C-alpha cells in the first residue's frame, strides 16, 4: 500500500529581505482584499528540484516592488522576455513591466484564458509571433496568469528553439498552489483535455500572494479545491489547517493564502522530486481528475478546473466505498470538506452527462494499466491519505458502468 509518509524530502525555505520602497504602498489604493497598512517588502523562497532542474519559488504579500526588482535582476543579460499575460490581470502585469522594460526587451502578449482556446493552434500562433518579434535563443518565456496561460507558455517555451527557460508568475489559486509545481506542460485536443504535451521544469516561480486575493470570489473558492484534494489524498492531518484558513480569506487574506500555499508545497514537493514526470507515485495528484477533467471539458467553460475536480473527487469517493472499502465516514468527509468551496449543482446539471461519460475513454491516464473499453483507470482511496495501487502506481481499473453510475449520482443527489 502506498502511503505519504514513505516519501521524505527536504524543502528549503529562505527569507530574502528586499530594500523597502514606498512604491509598494503609494502607487494608488491597495488592491481589493489586501491590507492598507505598510508592509515590509519581504520575499520568501521555497527551493526544490524537478529532475536536474532546481526550482526557486519566491513569494510574498503586497510585494510588487520587490518582485519587480527580483525579476529585473534575474532577467538581466537575457536577450528578451516573451511575457504571456492573462487578459484579466493586466493591472498586475503593468506593475512588473515598468520594472522590467528598463533593463531588457519585453514582448508582452495578452491571452484569453479560456480553456477552449488552450490548443496547438494557439501555441503555433505564439511561436510565429515570437519569431516575428526577433525573439532569440537567449530569451526567456514568462507566464503571468492561471493554469491555461501557464500551460500554453510551457508549450511555447519547450518548443521554441527546442527549449527556452520558463518562468511562472501565477495569479490564481489553482496555478499558485498546484499547477506551477510541475514539469508537465499540455494543451487540449478536440477529443479531450491535456492530450498533447511535454515536460519542461520552470526555471523560476514567483508569486505576490495579493494577486490571488483579487480573483472573483467563486474562482478563489473553487481554486482551493486542489488543496482539499491534497488533504484527502495525501495529508489528511492538514484538514483542520485547511478548514481553519478558509474563513480567514475575508479577515486575514495573507495568513489564509500562506496556509494554502504551504499545504500545496508540502503535499506535492516530496512526490514530484521523487517522480518528476509524475508517471508513478505522483499520479496521486490525479485524484478526482478522471471524472473531473471529463466534466470540465464537457462543460465548455461553464465549470472551472477546481470545481470539476471537486465533483470528480465525490465521484471517486462513491466508487471507492463500493469497490475499495473506503468507509462511509471517509466518504462523508469528502462531502463535508468540499461543502464550502462553491460546487454548484445547477452548473453541474447543465452539463451533458453523456458527453462526460464519452470522454472517460480519452482520459490522459489511459495506457498506464492494461484496460479494455469497459474499464477506466482511476486514482481511488481505501482510506483518507491511502491510495489503492496496482503495478506500482496509485491507479486501478474501474468498471466503466460503475463510473457512469457515480456520475449519474452526482446529477441526481
Short mmCIF file of C-alpha atoms in Angstrom, two decimals:
data_model
loop_
_atom_site.label_atom_id
_atom_site.label_comp_id
_atom_site.label_asym_id
_atom_site.label_seq_id
_atom_site.Cartn_x
_atom_site.Cartn_y
_atom_site.Cartn_z
CA UNK A 1 0.00 0.00 0.00
CA UNK A 2 1.39 3.37 -0.98
CA UNK A 3 1.36 5.95 1.81
CA UNK A 4 2.52 9.55 2.01
CA UNK A 5 4.85 9.04 4.95
CA UNK A 6 7.04 6.70 2.88
CA UNK A 7 8.31 9.68 0.89
CA UNK A 8 10.57 12.17 2.61
CA UNK A 9 12.31 15.25 1.29
CA UNK A 10 13.96 18.42 2.44
CA UNK A 11 12.21 21.60 1.37
CA UNK A 12 14.37 24.66 1.90
CA UNK A 13 12.69 27.91 2.91
CA UNK A 14 14.83 31.02 2.64
CA UNK A 15 13.86 34.57 3.51
CA UNK A 16 15.03 37.43 1.32
CA UNK A 17 14.66 40.98 2.54
CA UNK A 18 14.49 43.39 -0.37
CA UNK A 19 15.09 47.13 0.10
CA UNK A 20 11.87 48.77 1.29
CA UNK A 21 10.26 51.04 -1.28
CA UNK A 22 7.36 53.37 -0.69
CA UNK A 23 6.07 52.39 -4.14
CA UNK A 24 4.64 49.18 -2.69
CA UNK A 25 2.05 51.18 -0.80
CA UNK A 26 1.99 54.56 -2.51
CA UNK A 27 1.12 53.56 -6.08
CA UNK A 28 -2.63 54.04 -5.81
CA UNK A 29 -5.14 52.44 -3.42
CA UNK A 30 -4.49 48.97 -2.04
CA UNK A 31 -5.63 46.01 -4.11
CA UNK A 32 -9.04 44.60 -3.11
CA UNK A 33 -8.67 42.17 -0.24
CA UNK A 34 -5.22 43.42 0.80
CA UNK A 35 -4.26 45.26 3.93
CA UNK A 36 -3.77 49.02 3.77
CA UNK A 37 -1.04 49.09 6.42
CA UNK A 38 2.56 49.44 5.24
CA UNK A 39 4.15 46.01 4.91
CA UNK A 40 7.85 45.22 4.60
CA UNK A 41 8.94 44.23 1.10
CA UNK A 42 9.69 40.67 2.12
CA UNK A 43 10.19 37.72 -0.21
CA UNK A 44 10.47 34.15 0.94
CA UNK A 45 11.74 31.29 -1.15
CA UNK A 46 10.95 27.61 -1.31
CA UNK A 47 13.58 25.62 -3.20
CA UNK A 48 13.02 22.18 -4.69
CA UNK A 49 14.16 20.08 -7.63
CA UNK A 50 12.40 18.67 -10.68
CA UNK A 51 14.83 16.17 -12.14
CA UNK A 52 18.07 18.07 -12.76
CA UNK A 53 16.35 21.47 -12.56
CA UNK A 54 16.46 23.32 -9.24
CA UNK A 55 13.38 25.50 -8.95
CA UNK A 56 13.17 28.51 -6.62
CA UNK A 57 9.66 29.64 -5.67
CA UNK A 58 9.68 33.25 -4.44
CA UNK A 59 6.59 34.61 -2.74
CA UNK A 60 5.38 37.39 -0.50
CA UNK A 61 2.32 39.52 0.09
CA UNK A 62 1.81 43.02 -1.37
CA UNK A 63 5.42 42.91 -2.56
CA UNK A 64 5.11 44.15 -6.13
CA UNK A 65 8.18 46.42 -5.98
CA UNK A 66 10.37 43.70 -4.50
CA UNK A 67 9.01 41.25 -7.09
CA UNK A 68 9.85 43.65 -9.91
CA UNK A 69 13.38 44.14 -8.58
CA UNK A 70 13.87 40.39 -8.27
CA UNK A 71 12.75 39.70 -11.83
CA UNK A 72 14.73 42.62 -13.27
CA UNK A 73 17.85 41.20 -11.63
CA UNK A 74 17.11 37.63 -12.80
CA UNK A 75 16.41 38.72 -16.39
CA UNK A 76 19.45 40.99 -16.70
CA UNK A 77 21.54 39.88 -19.65
CA UNK A 78 18.73 37.96 -21.34
CA UNK A 79 18.12 38.87 -24.96
CA UNK A 80 14.38 39.35 -24.44
CA UNK A 81 11.38 38.35 -22.34
CA UNK A 82 8.33 36.91 -24.09
CA UNK A 83 5.65 37.63 -21.49
CA UNK A 84 2.32 35.86 -21.97
CA UNK A 85 -0.31 37.59 -19.84
CA UNK A 86 -3.81 36.55 -18.82
CA UNK A 87 -6.12 39.26 -20.13
CA UNK A 88 -7.71 39.60 -16.70
CA UNK A 89 -4.51 40.50 -14.83
CA UNK A 90 -3.09 43.33 -16.89
CA UNK A 91 -3.14 45.63 -13.86
CA UNK A 92 -0.71 43.34 -12.06
CA UNK A 93 1.37 42.98 -15.21
CA UNK A 94 1.77 46.76 -15.58
CA UNK A 95 3.40 46.88 -12.15
CA UNK A 96 6.09 44.46 -13.33
CA UNK A 97 6.52 45.72 -16.88
CA UNK A 98 7.62 49.10 -15.57
CA UNK A 99 10.46 47.40 -13.71
CA UNK A 100 11.44 45.04 -16.49
CA UNK A 101 11.42 47.04 -19.68
CA UNK A 102 14.10 49.42 -18.41
CA UNK A 103 16.61 46.58 -18.42
CA UNK A 104 15.52 44.08 -21.05
CA UNK A 105 13.38 43.92 -24.16
CA UNK A 106 9.91 42.74 -23.14
CA UNK A 107 7.36 41.46 -25.65
CA UNK A 108 4.01 41.33 -23.82
CA UNK A 109 1.25 39.24 -25.40
CA UNK A 110 -2.23 39.10 -23.87
CA UNK A 111 -4.02 35.74 -23.91
CA UNK A 112 -7.68 34.93 -23.42
CA UNK A 113 -7.53 32.37 -20.55
CA UNK A 114 -10.34 30.28 -21.98
CA UNK A 115 -9.89 26.53 -21.61
CA UNK A 116 -11.46 26.07 -25.05
CA UNK A 117 -8.61 28.06 -26.63
CA UNK A 118 -5.83 26.06 -24.95
CA UNK A 119 -4.80 24.42 -28.19
CA UNK A 120 -1.91 23.68 -30.51
CA UNK A 121 -3.16 26.37 -32.88
CA UNK A 122 -2.75 28.99 -30.15
CA UNK A 123 0.73 27.70 -29.36
CA UNK A 124 1.61 27.84 -33.06
CA UNK A 125 0.44 31.42 -33.42
CA UNK A 126 2.50 32.45 -30.39
CA UNK A 127 5.60 30.75 -31.80
CA UNK A 128 5.13 32.65 -35.06
CA UNK A 129 4.70 35.90 -33.09
CA UNK A 130 7.88 35.23 -31.11
CA UNK A 131 9.98 34.73 -34.23
CA UNK A 132 8.44 37.80 -35.87
CA UNK A 133 9.43 39.82 -32.80
CA UNK A 134 13.01 38.56 -33.22
CA UNK A 135 12.94 36.57 -30.01
CA UNK A 136 16.18 34.57 -29.93
CA UNK A 137 17.71 31.64 -28.10
CA UNK A 138 18.82 33.95 -25.30
CA UNK A 139 15.23 34.82 -24.37
CA UNK A 140 13.03 33.66 -21.52
CA UNK A 141 9.30 32.84 -21.65
CA UNK A 142 7.18 34.21 -18.78
CA UNK A 143 3.64 33.10 -17.95
CA UNK A 144 1.58 35.53 -15.88
CA UNK A 145 -1.89 34.19 -15.15
CA UNK A 146 -3.68 30.98 -14.30
CA UNK A 147 -3.34 27.39 -15.41
CA UNK A 148 -4.30 27.98 -19.06
CA UNK A 149 -1.67 30.67 -19.58
CA UNK A 150 0.90 28.60 -17.68
CA UNK A 151 0.35 25.52 -19.83
CA UNK A 152 0.39 27.47 -23.09
CA UNK A 153 3.57 29.29 -22.08
CA UNK A 154 5.13 25.97 -21.07
CA UNK A 155 4.46 24.54 -24.51
CA UNK A 156 5.85 27.66 -26.21
CA UNK A 157 8.99 27.57 -24.06
CA UNK A 158 9.51 23.85 -24.68
CA UNK A 159 9.13 24.13 -28.46
CA UNK A 160 10.77 27.44 -29.36
CA UNK A 161 14.35 26.68 -30.45
CA UNK A 162 13.87 23.28 -28.75
CA UNK A 163 13.69 24.83 -25.31
CA UNK A 164 13.86 28.20 -23.57
CA UNK A 165 13.74 28.93 -19.82
CA UNK A 166 10.23 29.13 -18.39
CA UNK A 167 9.16 31.45 -15.56
CA UNK A 168 5.77 31.20 -13.85
CA UNK A 169 4.07 34.20 -12.23
CA UNK A 170 0.83 32.54 -11.04
CA UNK A 171 -2.15 34.80 -10.33
CA UNK A 172 -4.85 32.22 -9.46
CA UNK A 173 -5.05 29.76 -6.58
CA UNK A 174 -5.07 26.68 -8.84
CA UNK A 175 -1.91 27.89 -10.57
CA UNK A 176 -0.06 29.13 -7.47
CA UNK A 177 -0.79 26.22 -5.16
CA UNK A 178 -0.77 23.34 -7.64
CA UNK A 179 -0.23 23.76 -11.38
CA UNK A 180 3.16 25.53 -11.31
CA UNK A 181 4.56 22.81 -9.05
CA UNK A 182 5.07 20.54 -12.03
CA UNK A 183 7.11 19.95 -15.17
CA UNK A 184 4.01 18.85 -17.09
CA UNK A 185 3.00 21.17 -19.94
CA UNK A 186 -0.01 20.36 -22.09
CA UNK A 187 -2.78 21.68 -24.30
CA UNK A 188 -6.11 20.21 -25.34
CA UNK A 189 -7.09 18.37 -28.48
CA UNK A 190 -10.62 18.38 -29.85
CA UNK A 191 -11.23 14.99 -28.24
CA UNK A 192 -10.12 15.79 -24.71
CA UNK A 193 -8.17 17.75 -22.13
CA UNK A 194 -4.36 17.83 -21.92
CA UNK A 195 -3.88 15.11 -24.54
CA UNK A 196 -0.87 16.83 -26.17
CA UNK A 197 2.12 17.92 -24.13
CA UNK A 198 5.67 17.55 -22.96
CA UNK A 199 7.84 18.11 -19.89
CA UNK A 200 9.67 21.31 -19.03
CA UNK A 201 10.55 22.29 -15.48
CA UNK A 202 10.24 26.00 -14.71
CA UNK A 203 13.46 27.87 -14.01
CA UNK A 204 11.74 30.22 -11.57
CA UNK A 205 8.35 30.70 -9.92
CA UNK A 206 7.38 33.98 -8.27
CA UNK A 207 4.04 35.00 -6.77
CA UNK A 208 2.72 38.04 -4.96
CA UNK A 209 0.00 36.31 -2.94
CA UNK A 210 -2.01 39.54 -3.01
CA UNK A 211 -2.64 38.82 -6.70
CA UNK A 212 -4.69 35.79 -5.66
CA UNK A 213 -6.98 37.81 -3.41
CA UNK A 214 -8.17 39.85 -6.40
CA UNK A 215 -9.70 36.96 -8.35
CA UNK A 216 -13.52 36.66 -8.29
CA UNK A 217 -14.77 35.01 -5.06
CA UNK A 218 -16.07 31.95 -6.93
CA UNK A 219 -12.67 31.37 -8.57
CA UNK A 220 -10.93 31.76 -5.24
CA UNK A 221 -13.26 29.24 -3.57
CA UNK A 222 -13.11 26.60 -6.29
CA UNK A 223 -9.38 27.14 -6.71
CA UNK A 224 -8.79 25.96 -3.17
CA UNK A 225 -10.40 22.60 -4.07
CA UNK A 226 -6.97 21.40 -5.21
CA UNK A 227 -5.80 21.87 -1.61
CA UNK A 228 -8.78 19.82 -0.43
CA UNK A 229 -7.51 17.16 -2.85
CA UNK A 230 -4.10 17.27 -1.15
CA UNK A 231 -5.72 16.85 2.25
CA UNK A 232 -7.99 13.96 1.23
CA UNK A 233 -5.45 12.05 -0.84
CA UNK A 234 -2.10 12.88 0.76
CA UNK A 235 -2.17 14.84 4.03
CA UNK A 236 -5.40 14.23 5.98
CA UNK A 237 -3.72 15.66 9.07
CA UNK A 238 -3.90 19.09 7.38
CA UNK A 239 -7.71 19.07 7.28
CA UNK A 240 -8.07 21.39 10.27
CA UNK A 241 -5.47 23.80 8.86
CA UNK A 242 -7.38 23.95 5.59
CA UNK A 243 -10.83 24.45 7.09
CA UNK A 244 -9.44 26.94 9.61
CA UNK A 245 -7.85 29.03 6.87
CA UNK A 246 -10.99 29.34 4.73
CA UNK A 247 -12.79 31.90 6.96
CA UNK A 248 -9.58 33.96 7.08
CA UNK A 249 -9.88 34.80 3.38
CA UNK A 250 -12.09 37.76 4.36
CA UNK A 251 -10.40 38.77 7.61
CA UNK A 252 -6.72 37.90 7.15
CA UNK A 253 -6.13 37.03 3.48
CA UNK A 254 -2.36 36.97 3.86
CA UNK A 255 -2.44 34.25 6.51
CA UNK A 256 -5.08 32.28 4.60
CA UNK A 257 -3.15 32.33 1.33
CA UNK A 258 0.15 31.48 3.01
CA UNK A 259 -1.56 28.48 4.62
CA UNK A 260 -2.94 27.24 1.30
CA UNK A 261 0.46 27.64 -0.35
CA UNK A 262 2.15 25.73 2.46
CA UNK A 263 -0.37 22.88 2.16
CA UNK A 264 0.22 22.76 -1.59
CA UNK A 265 4.01 22.77 -1.38
CA UNK A 266 4.37 20.31 1.48
CA UNK A 267 1.97 17.84 -0.11
CA UNK A 268 3.30 17.94 -3.63
CA UNK A 269 7.04 18.53 -3.49
CA UNK A 270 8.09 15.18 -1.94
CA UNK A 271 6.28 13.36 -4.74
CA UNK A 272 7.43 15.39 -7.72
CA UNK A 273 11.03 15.41 -6.51
CA UNK A 274 10.95 11.62 -6.42
CA UNK A 275 8.83 11.32 -9.59
CA UNK A 276 9.42 14.49 -11.66
CA UNK A 277 7.47 13.25 -14.68
CA UNK A 278 4.52 12.25 -12.48
CA UNK A 279 4.20 8.80 -14.00
CA UNK A 280 4.39 6.75 -10.81
CA UNK A 281 3.84 7.82 -7.19
CA UNK A 282 2.99 11.42 -8.13
CA UNK A 283 -0.06 10.21 -10.05
CA UNK A 284 -1.77 10.56 -6.67
CA UNK A 285 -2.36 14.21 -7.64
CA UNK A 286 -4.67 12.95 -10.38
CA UNK A 287 -7.17 12.18 -7.63
CA UNK A 288 -10.56 13.41 -8.81
CA UNK A 289 -9.19 14.27 -12.25
CA UNK A 290 -10.52 11.36 -14.32
CA UNK A 291 -14.16 12.36 -13.89
CA UNK A 292 -13.17 15.98 -13.17
CA UNK A 293 -11.40 16.52 -16.49
CA UNK A 294 -14.34 14.97 -18.33
CA UNK A 295 -16.79 17.31 -16.58
CA UNK A 296 -14.59 20.35 -17.17
CA UNK A 297 -14.09 19.60 -20.87
CA UNK A 298 -17.75 18.72 -21.48
CA UNK A 299 -18.89 21.92 -19.74
CA UNK A 300 -17.12 24.06 -22.36
CA UNK A 301 -16.07 26.68 -19.84
CA UNK A 302 -19.12 26.61 -17.55
CA UNK A 303 -17.32 24.67 -14.80
CA UNK A 304 -13.81 25.65 -13.74
CA UNK A 305 -10.99 23.18 -13.24
CA UNK A 306 -11.13 23.36 -9.45
CA UNK A 307 -14.88 22.82 -9.27
CA UNK A 308 -14.70 19.94 -11.76
CA UNK A 309 -12.02 18.23 -9.67
CA UNK A 310 -14.27 18.62 -6.64
CA UNK A 311 -17.08 16.78 -8.41
CA UNK A 312 -14.53 14.22 -9.58
CA UNK A 313 -13.42 13.52 -6.02
CA UNK A 314 -17.01 13.00 -4.89
CA UNK A 315 -17.48 10.51 -7.72
CA UNK A 316 -14.22 8.78 -6.79
CA UNK A 317 -15.28 8.52 -3.14
CA UNK A 318 -18.61 6.99 -4.13
CA UNK A 319 -16.84 4.42 -6.30
CA UNK A 320 -14.27 3.64 -3.62
CA UNK A 321 -16.91 2.85 -1.00
CA UNK A 322 -18.29 0.17 -3.30
CA UNK A 323 -15.04 -1.13 -4.79
CA UNK A 324 -12.16 -0.48 -2.38
CA UNK A 325 -13.58 -0.48 1.13
CA UNK A 326 -13.48 3.27 1.72
CA UNK A 327 -15.54 3.78 4.86
CA UNK A 328 -18.83 5.66 4.78
CA UNK A 329 -17.29 8.07 7.30
CA UNK A 330 -14.43 8.87 4.90
CA UNK A 331 -16.89 9.33 2.04
CA UNK A 332 -18.88 11.77 4.22
CA UNK A 333 -15.64 13.57 5.00
CA UNK A 334 -15.27 14.30 1.28
CA UNK A 335 -18.69 15.96 1.23
CA UNK A 336 -18.02 17.86 4.46
CA UNK A 337 -14.64 19.18 3.33
CA UNK A 338 -15.89 20.26 -0.10
CA UNK A 339 -19.17 21.78 1.09
CA UNK A 340 -17.79 25.31 1.38
CA UNK A 341 -15.89 25.51 -1.90
CA UNK A 342 -18.53 26.68 -4.35
CA UNK A 343 -19.52 23.44 -6.07
CA UNK A 344 -22.80 24.27 -7.84
CA UNK A 345 -25.41 21.60 -8.52
CA UNK A 346 -27.00 23.98 -11.00
CA UNK A 347 -23.86 24.28 -13.10
CA UNK A 348 -23.29 20.53 -13.00
CA UNK A 349 -26.86 19.74 -14.08
CA UNK A 350 -26.35 21.91 -17.17
CA UNK A 351 -23.53 19.63 -18.38
CA UNK A 352 -24.45 16.82 -20.77
CA UNK A 353 -23.70 13.67 -18.78
CA UNK A 354 -23.47 11.59 -21.96
CA UNK A 355 -20.65 13.85 -23.14
CA UNK A 356 -18.96 13.35 -19.78
CA UNK A 357 -19.10 9.55 -19.96
CA UNK A 358 -17.88 9.52 -23.57
CA UNK A 359 -14.77 11.46 -22.52
CA UNK A 360 -13.79 8.84 -19.94
CA UNK A 361 -12.23 6.62 -22.61
CA UNK A 362 -10.00 9.52 -23.73
CA UNK A 363 -8.54 10.35 -20.32
CA UNK A 364 -4.81 11.08 -20.50
CA UNK A 365 -4.01 8.28 -18.00
CA UNK A 366 -5.12 5.53 -20.35
CA UNK A 367 -2.29 3.14 -21.13
CA UNK A 368 -0.82 3.06 -17.64
CA UNK A 369 -2.89 -0.04 -16.88
CA UNK A 370 -3.97 -2.88 -19.12
CA UNK A 371 -7.60 -1.93 -19.54
CA UNK A 372 -10.26 -2.56 -22.14
CA UNK A 373 -13.05 -0.32 -23.33
CA UNK A 374 -15.13 -1.28 -20.30
CA UNK A 375 -12.52 -0.26 -17.72
CA UNK A 376 -11.35 3.20 -16.65
CA UNK A 377 -8.04 3.92 -14.88
CA UNK A 378 -8.66 5.96 -11.71
CA UNK A 379 -6.96 7.07 -8.52
CA UNK A 380 -9.04 5.72 -5.62
CA UNK A 381 -8.59 5.64 -1.85
CA UNK A 382 -9.25 2.86 0.64
CA UNK A 383 -8.84 5.41 3.46
CA UNK A 384 -8.02 9.10 3.62
CA UNK A 385 -4.39 9.53 2.57
CA UNK A 386 -4.16 5.93 1.39
CA UNK A 387 -4.46 5.31 -2.37
CA UNK A 388 -5.02 1.85 -3.79
CA UNK A 389 -2.15 0.74 -6.01
CA UNK A 390 -1.67 -1.56 -8.98
CA UNK A 391 1.59 -2.22 -10.84
CA UNK A 392 3.38 0.20 -8.53
CA UNK A 393 1.12 3.15 -9.29
CA UNK A 394 -1.79 4.67 -7.35
CA UNK A 395 -4.15 3.66 -10.16
CA UNK A 396 -6.64 0.84 -10.53
CA UNK A 397 -9.01 -0.24 -13.25
CA UNK A 398 -12.66 0.55 -12.52
CA UNK A 399 -15.60 -0.94 -14.41
CA UNK A 400 -16.93 1.75 -16.72
CA UNK A 401 -20.51 1.02 -15.64
CA UNK A 402 -19.59 1.83 -12.03
CA UNK A 403 -18.03 5.16 -13.06
CA UNK A 404 -21.10 6.06 -15.11
CA UNK A 405 -23.31 5.19 -12.14
CA UNK A 406 -21.30 7.53 -9.91
CA UNK A 407 -21.64 10.33 -12.47
CA UNK A 408 -25.37 9.77 -12.58
CA UNK A 409 -25.45 10.04 -8.78
CA UNK A 410 -23.75 13.45 -8.95
CA UNK A 411 -26.53 14.70 -11.22
CA UNK A 412 -29.36 13.30 -9.11
CA UNK A 413 -28.25 13.76 -5.47
#
